[in-house]
Amino acid sequence: MQGKRIIVPENPVSNFLFNNTRSGLLWLIIRLYLGYAWINAGWHKLTNENWVGSKAGTGLTGFVNGALGKAADGKDVTGWYASFLENMVLPHAKVFSYIVAFGETAVGLGLILGLLTGVAAFFGAFMNASFLFAGTLSTNPLLFILATWLVLGWKVAGWYGLDRWALPILGTPWSRHKTNSNDHSASV
């Protein structure tokens, strides 16, 4: 087997979902739902002075203290994450407060507009995982699953959005360094 490539054919369902632009309508529904959830959460934080404004960091401090209380009771929050919250987030609560508020809004906008859908979904999933580690169940498991699916379907998930035009312009990791075989000009 040395030196030989084995190519496993993709099944028709995953091929349709992750490579066929006709699945874009399904992804559009998921994107809009997820985008609305994020932009709604972000907007509530952006318009709340406890998150962004004169009392920035207060809202996040309350959230972190709740997570630390759960960790102390041995519930829902692991020790390593509680340590991260206590030693990294709490001392910089104001900065993290702005990051959360603007991050949620940016993820929501990216998903609604279908711009850099895979990247927006990745950061949404990252925030969901962070909230889950902090012991907040709520809608986070559902949003995490949907965001993960969007990350997997990034090539076609933004077809009915700005990615339809943005991705060909920005290129993809596997097409960025292609050279035109007819181009024989030398670079100086």
PDB file of C-alpha atoms in Angstrom:
ATOM      1  CA  MET A   1       0.000   0.000   0.000  1.00  0.00           C
ATOM      2  CA  GLN A   2       2.972   2.311   0.232  1.00  0.00           C
ATOM      3  CA  GLY A   3       2.733   5.226  -2.202  1.00  0.00           C
ATOM      4  CA  LYS A   4      -0.853   4.508  -3.240  1.00  0.00           C
ATOM      5  CA  ARG A   5      -3.757   6.811  -2.536  1.00  0.00           C
ATOM      6  CA  ILE A   6      -7.015   5.290  -1.465  1.00  0.00           C
ATOM      7  CA  ILE A   7     -10.025   7.413  -2.309  1.00  0.00           C
ATOM      8  CA  VAL A   8     -13.203   6.610  -0.434  1.00  0.00           C
ATOM      9  CA  PRO A   9     -16.223   7.737  -2.429  1.00  0.00           C
ATOM     10  CA  GLU A  10     -18.521  10.159  -0.651  1.00  0.00           C
ATOM     11  CA  ASN A  11     -22.049   9.029   0.085  1.00  0.00           C
ATOM     12  CA  PRO A  12     -24.850  10.813  -1.803  1.00  0.00           C
ATOM     13  CA  VAL A  13     -26.345  12.491   1.288  1.00  0.00           C
ATOM     14  CA  SER A  14     -23.135  14.144   2.482  1.00  0.00           C
ATOM     15  CA  ASN A  15     -22.223  14.978  -1.112  1.00  0.00           C
ATOM     16  CA  PHE A  16     -25.561  16.785  -1.494  1.00  0.00           C
ATOM     17  CA  LEU A  17     -25.341  18.571   1.879  1.00  0.00           C
ATOM     18  CA  PHE A  18     -21.724  19.686   1.703  1.00  0.00           C
ATOM     19  CA  ASN A  19     -20.943  20.046  -2.005  1.00  0.00           C
ATOM     20  CA  ASN A  20     -24.166  20.790  -3.865  1.00  0.00           C
ATOM     21  CA  THR A  21     -25.456  24.353  -4.090  1.00  0.00           C
ATOM     22  CA  ARG A  22     -29.039  23.028  -4.200  1.00  0.00           C
ATOM     23  CA  SER A  23     -28.665  22.322  -0.454  1.00  0.00           C
ATOM     24  CA  GLY A  24     -28.162  26.056   0.025  1.00  0.00           C
ATOM     25  CA  LEU A  25     -31.850  26.581   0.845  1.00  0.00           C
ATOM     26  CA  LEU A  26     -31.608  24.184   3.795  1.00  0.00           C
ATOM     27  CA  TRP A  27     -28.449  25.935   4.976  1.00  0.00           C
ATOM     28  CA  LEU A  28     -30.163  29.314   4.523  1.00  0.00           C
ATOM     29  CA  ILE A  29     -32.886  28.333   7.008  1.00  0.00           C
ATOM     30  CA  ILE A  30     -30.311  27.108   9.538  1.00  0.00           C
ATOM     31  CA  ARG A  31     -28.109  30.182   8.961  1.00  0.00           C
ATOM     32  CA  LEU A  32     -30.974  32.637   9.466  1.00  0.00           C
ATOM     33  CA  TYR A  33     -32.169  30.902  12.646  1.00  0.00           C
ATOM     34  CA  LEU A  34     -28.674  30.777  14.102  1.00  0.00           C
ATOM     35  CA  GLY A  35     -27.840  34.290  12.904  1.00  0.00           C
ATOM     36  CA  TYR A  36     -30.978  35.693  14.491  1.00  0.00           C
ATOM     37  CA  ALA A  37     -30.158  33.985  17.795  1.00  0.00           C
ATOM     38  CA  TRP A  38     -26.652  35.477  17.800  1.00  0.00           C
ATOM     39  CA  ILE A  39     -27.558  38.973  16.632  1.00  0.00           C
ATOM     40  CA  ASN A  40     -30.393  39.110  19.161  1.00  0.00           C
ATOM     41  CA  ALA A  41     -28.076  38.090  22.010  1.00  0.00           C
ATOM     42  CA  GLY A  42     -25.386  40.509  20.820  1.00  0.00           C
ATOM     43  CA  TRP A  43     -27.815  43.409  20.405  1.00  0.00           C
ATOM     44  CA  HIS A  44     -29.102  42.971  23.953  1.00  0.00           C
ATOM     45  CA  LYS A  45     -25.532  43.167  25.224  1.00  0.00           C
ATOM     46  CA  LEU A  46     -24.558  46.103  22.981  1.00  0.00           C
ATOM     47  CA  THR A  47     -27.482  48.127  24.313  1.00  0.00           C
ATOM     48  CA  ASN A  48     -26.843  47.191  27.956  1.00  0.00           C
ATOM     49  CA  GLU A  49     -24.390  49.385  29.856  1.00  0.00           C
ATOM     50  CA  ASN A  50     -23.445  46.387  32.042  1.00  0.00           C
ATOM     51  CA  TRP A  51     -21.855  44.804  28.959  1.00  0.00           C
ATOM     52  CA  VAL A  52     -20.817  47.749  26.796  1.00  0.00           C
ATOM     53  CA  GLY A  53     -20.746  51.187  28.308  1.00  0.00           C
ATOM     54  CA  SER A  54     -20.168  52.883  31.636  1.00  0.00           C
ATOM     55  CA  LYS A  55     -20.532  49.673  33.666  1.00  0.00           C
ATOM     56  CA  ALA A  56     -18.901  47.351  31.112  1.00  0.00           C
ATOM     57  CA  GLY A  57     -17.810  44.075  32.633  1.00  0.00           C
ATOM     58  CA  THR A  58     -20.517  44.013  35.307  1.00  0.00           C
ATOM     59  CA  GLY A  59     -22.770  41.644  33.363  1.00  0.00           C
ATOM     60  CA  LEU A  60     -19.913  39.300  32.538  1.00  0.00           C
ATOM     61  CA  THR A  61     -18.639  39.385  36.128  1.00  0.00           C
ATOM     62  CA  GLY A  62     -22.042  38.227  37.343  1.00  0.00           C
ATOM     63  CA  PHE A  63     -22.061  35.427  34.767  1.00  0.00           C
ATOM     64  CA  VAL A  64     -18.531  34.306  35.696  1.00  0.00           C
ATOM     65  CA  ASN A  65     -19.266  34.429  39.424  1.00  0.00           C
ATOM     66  CA  GLY A  66     -22.291  32.201  38.812  1.00  0.00           C
ATOM     67  CA  ALA A  67     -20.070  29.720  36.952  1.00  0.00           C
ATOM     68  CA  LEU A  68     -17.488  29.818  39.742  1.00  0.00           C
ATOM     69  CA  GLY A  69     -20.249  29.119  42.276  1.00  0.00           C
ATOM     70  CA  LYS A  70     -21.261  26.041  40.270  1.00  0.00           C
ATOM     71  CA  ALA A  71     -17.638  24.894  40.200  1.00  0.00           C
ATOM     72  CA  ALA A  72     -17.320  25.326  43.979  1.00  0.00           C
ATOM     73  CA  ASP A  73     -20.439  23.180  44.446  1.00  0.00           C
ATOM     74  CA  GLY A  74     -18.961  20.554  42.123  1.00  0.00           C
ATOM     75  CA  LYS A  75     -21.689  21.089  39.523  1.00  0.00           C
ATOM     76  CA  ASP A  76     -21.474  21.579  35.759  1.00  0.00           C
ATOM     77  CA  VAL A  77     -18.138  23.497  35.638  1.00  0.00           C
ATOM     78  CA  THR A  78     -14.802  21.699  35.579  1.00  0.00           C
ATOM     79  CA  GLY A  79     -11.871  22.889  37.653  1.00  0.00           C
ATOM     80  CA  TRP A  80      -9.632  23.854  34.746  1.00  0.00           C
ATOM     81  CA  TYR A  81     -12.341  26.053  33.220  1.00  0.00           C
ATOM     82  CA  ALA A  82     -13.155  27.635  36.567  1.00  0.00           C
ATOM     83  CA  SER A  83      -9.444  28.416  36.929  1.00  0.00           C
ATOM     84  CA  PHE A  84      -9.429  30.032  33.479  1.00  0.00           C
ATOM     85  CA  LEU A  85     -12.496  32.126  34.343  1.00  0.00           C
ATOM     86  CA  GLU A  86     -11.082  33.181  37.702  1.00  0.00           C
ATOM     87  CA  ASN A  87      -7.532  33.976  36.597  1.00  0.00           C
ATOM     88  CA  MET A  88      -8.008  35.196  33.040  1.00  0.00           C
ATOM     89  CA  VAL A  89     -11.567  36.399  32.474  1.00  0.00           C
ATOM     90  CA  LEU A  90     -12.435  38.052  35.805  1.00  0.00           C
ATOM     91  CA  PRO A  91      -9.344  40.305  35.918  1.00  0.00           C
ATOM     92  CA  HIS A  92     -10.128  41.428  32.361  1.00  0.00           C
ATOM     93  CA  ALA A  93     -13.919  41.361  32.562  1.00  0.00           C
ATOM     94  CA  LYS A  94     -14.341  44.686  30.778  1.00  0.00           C
ATOM     95  CA  VAL A  95     -12.313  43.539  27.747  1.00  0.00           C
ATOM     96  CA  PHE A  96     -14.039  40.147  27.593  1.00  0.00           C
ATOM     97  CA  SER A  97     -17.397  41.887  27.941  1.00  0.00           C
ATOM     98  CA  TYR A  98     -16.772  43.893  24.768  1.00  0.00           C
ATOM     99  CA  ILE A  99     -15.413  40.798  22.991  1.00  0.00           C
ATOM    100  CA  VAL A 100     -18.555  38.810  23.816  1.00  0.00           C
ATOM    101  CA  ALA A 101     -20.985  41.580  22.855  1.00  0.00           C
ATOM    102  CA  PHE A 102     -19.309  42.478  19.564  1.00  0.00           C
ATOM    103  CA  GLY A 103     -18.428  38.845  18.838  1.00  0.00           C
ATOM    104  CA  GLU A 104     -22.032  37.699  19.164  1.00  0.00           C
ATOM    105  CA  THR A 105     -23.175  40.531  16.915  1.00  0.00           C
ATOM    106  CA  ALA A 106     -20.486  39.849  14.301  1.00  0.00           C
ATOM    107  CA  VAL A 107     -21.318  36.129  14.221  1.00  0.00           C
ATOM    108  CA  GLY A 108     -25.012  36.977  13.804  1.00  0.00           C
ATOM    109  CA  LEU A 109     -24.326  39.409  10.968  1.00  0.00           C
ATOM    110  CA  GLY A 110     -21.986  36.994   9.208  1.00  0.00           C
ATOM    111  CA  LEU A 111     -24.556  34.200   9.355  1.00  0.00           C
ATOM    112  CA  ILE A 112     -27.520  36.350   8.307  1.00  0.00           C
ATOM    113  CA  LEU A 113     -25.605  37.901   5.407  1.00  0.00           C
ATOM    114  CA  GLY A 114     -23.985  34.582   4.496  1.00  0.00           C
ATOM    115  CA  LEU A 115     -20.549  36.215   4.567  1.00  0.00           C
ATOM    116  CA  LEU A 116     -17.655  33.971   5.616  1.00  0.00           C
ATOM    117  CA  THR A 117     -20.306  31.563   6.872  1.00  0.00           C
ATOM    118  CA  GLY A 118     -17.895  28.840   7.947  1.00  0.00           C
ATOM    119  CA  VAL A 119     -15.749  31.286   9.916  1.00  0.00           C
ATOM    120  CA  ALA A 120     -18.767  32.920  11.569  1.00  0.00           C
ATOM    121  CA  ALA A 121     -20.225  29.514  12.463  1.00  0.00           C
ATOM    122  CA  PHE A 122     -16.873  28.378  13.886  1.00  0.00           C
ATOM    123  CA  PHE A 123     -16.688  31.365  16.228  1.00  0.00           C
ATOM    124  CA  GLY A 124     -20.354  30.905  17.164  1.00  0.00           C
ATOM    125  CA  ALA A 125     -19.654  27.270  18.048  1.00  0.00           C
ATOM    126  CA  PHE A 126     -16.595  28.384  20.024  1.00  0.00           C
ATOM    127  CA  MET A 127     -18.724  30.790  22.076  1.00  0.00           C
ATOM    128  CA  ASN A 128     -21.394  28.104  22.582  1.00  0.00           C
ATOM    129  CA  ALA A 129     -18.731  25.712  23.855  1.00  0.00           C
ATOM    130  CA  SER A 130     -17.413  28.410  26.191  1.00  0.00           C
ATOM    131  CA  PHE A 131     -20.893  29.004  27.602  1.00  0.00           C
ATOM    132  CA  LEU A 132     -21.416  25.248  27.991  1.00  0.00           C
ATOM    133  CA  PHE A 133     -18.109  24.914  29.856  1.00  0.00           C
ATOM    134  CA  ALA A 134     -19.357  27.700  32.148  1.00  0.00           C
ATOM    135  CA  GLY A 135     -22.384  25.559  33.016  1.00  0.00           C
ATOM    136  CA  THR A 136     -24.993  27.389  30.926  1.00  0.00           C
ATOM    137  CA  LEU A 137     -27.198  24.905  29.133  1.00  0.00           C
ATOM    138  CA  SER A 138     -30.099  26.939  27.679  1.00  0.00           C
ATOM    139  CA  THR A 139     -30.055  26.776  23.842  1.00  0.00           C
ATOM    140  CA  ASN A 140     -26.281  26.341  23.662  1.00  0.00           C
ATOM    141  CA  PRO A 141     -26.283  22.608  22.769  1.00  0.00           C
ATOM    142  CA  LEU A 142     -28.674  23.164  19.838  1.00  0.00           C
ATOM    143  CA  LEU A 143     -26.818  26.239  18.628  1.00  0.00           C
ATOM    144  CA  PHE A 144     -23.502  24.375  18.924  1.00  0.00           C
ATOM    145  CA  ILE A 145     -24.786  21.473  16.816  1.00  0.00           C
ATOM    146  CA  LEU A 146     -26.230  23.765  14.135  1.00  0.00           C
ATOM    147  CA  ALA A 147     -23.024  25.827  14.029  1.00  0.00           C
ATOM    148  CA  THR A 148     -20.964  22.658  13.657  1.00  0.00           C
ATOM    149  CA  TRP A 149     -23.112  21.602  10.710  1.00  0.00           C
ATOM    150  CA  LEU A 150     -22.619  25.032   9.134  1.00  0.00           C
ATOM    151  CA  VAL A 151     -18.865  24.714   9.552  1.00  0.00           C
ATOM    152  CA  LEU A 152     -19.008  21.374   7.742  1.00  0.00           C
ATOM    153  CA  GLY A 153     -21.164  22.838   4.975  1.00  0.00           C
ATOM    154  CA  TRP A 154     -19.172  26.053   4.608  1.00  0.00           C
ATOM    155  CA  LYS A 155     -18.665  25.640   0.840  1.00  0.00           C
ATOM    156  CA  VAL A 156     -22.381  25.821   0.071  1.00  0.00           C
ATOM    157  CA  ALA A 157     -23.939  27.153   3.305  1.00  0.00           C
ATOM    158  CA  GLY A 158     -23.528  30.750   2.141  1.00  0.00           C
ATOM    159  CA  TRP A 159     -24.656  30.142  -1.452  1.00  0.00           C
ATOM    160  CA  TYR A 160     -27.803  32.186  -0.821  1.00  0.00           C
ATOM    161  CA  GLY A 161     -25.767  34.953   0.706  1.00  0.00           C
ATOM    162  CA  LEU A 162     -22.625  36.980   0.088  1.00  0.00           C
ATOM    163  CA  ASP A 163     -20.339  33.917   0.100  1.00  0.00           C
ATOM    164  CA  ARG A 164     -21.596  33.144  -3.408  1.00  0.00           C
ATOM    165  CA  TRP A 165     -19.487  36.078  -4.587  1.00  0.00           C
ATOM    166  CA  ALA A 166     -16.998  36.489  -1.733  1.00  0.00           C
ATOM    167  CA  LEU A 167     -15.528  32.976  -1.750  1.00  0.00           C
ATOM    168  CA  PRO A 168     -14.540  33.005  -5.441  1.00  0.00           C
ATOM    169  CA  ILE A 169     -12.879  36.399  -4.940  1.00  0.00           C
ATOM    170  CA  LEU A 170     -11.109  35.439  -1.694  1.00  0.00           C
ATOM    171  CA  GLY A 171     -10.206  32.003  -2.957  1.00  0.00           C
ATOM    172  CA  THR A 172      -9.952  28.810  -1.008  1.00  0.00           C
ATOM    173  CA  PRO A 173      -6.914  27.233   0.621  1.00  0.00           C
ATOM    174  CA  TRP A 174      -6.604  24.665  -2.168  1.00  0.00           C
ATOM    175  CA  SER A 175      -6.970  27.125  -5.061  1.00  0.00           C
ATOM    176  CA  ARG A 176      -5.036  30.128  -3.820  1.00  0.00           C
ATOM    177  CA  HIS A 177      -1.610  29.107  -5.134  1.00  0.00           C
ATOM    178  CA  LYS A 178      -2.626  27.706  -8.500  1.00  0.00           C
ATOM    179  CA  THR A 179      -0.682  29.142 -11.366  1.00  0.00           C
ATOM    180  CA  ASN A 180      -1.880  29.510 -14.891  1.00  0.00           C
ATOM    181  CA  SER A 181      -0.008  27.009 -17.075  1.00  0.00           C
ATOM    182  CA  ASN A 182      -0.177  29.417 -20.017  1.00  0.00           C
ATOM    183  CA  ASP A 183       1.472  32.184 -18.022  1.00  0.00           C
ATOM    184  CA  HIS A 184       5.181  31.989 -18.797  1.00  0.00           C
ATOM    185  CA  SER A 185       6.120  35.404 -17.473  1.00  0.00           C
ATOM    186  CA  ALA A 186       8.933  35.557 -14.970  1.00  0.00           C
ATOM    187  CA  SER A 187       8.609  37.486 -11.768  1.00  0.00           C
ATOM    188  CA  VAL A 188      11.439  39.805 -10.886  1.00  0.00           C
TER     189      VAL A 188
END
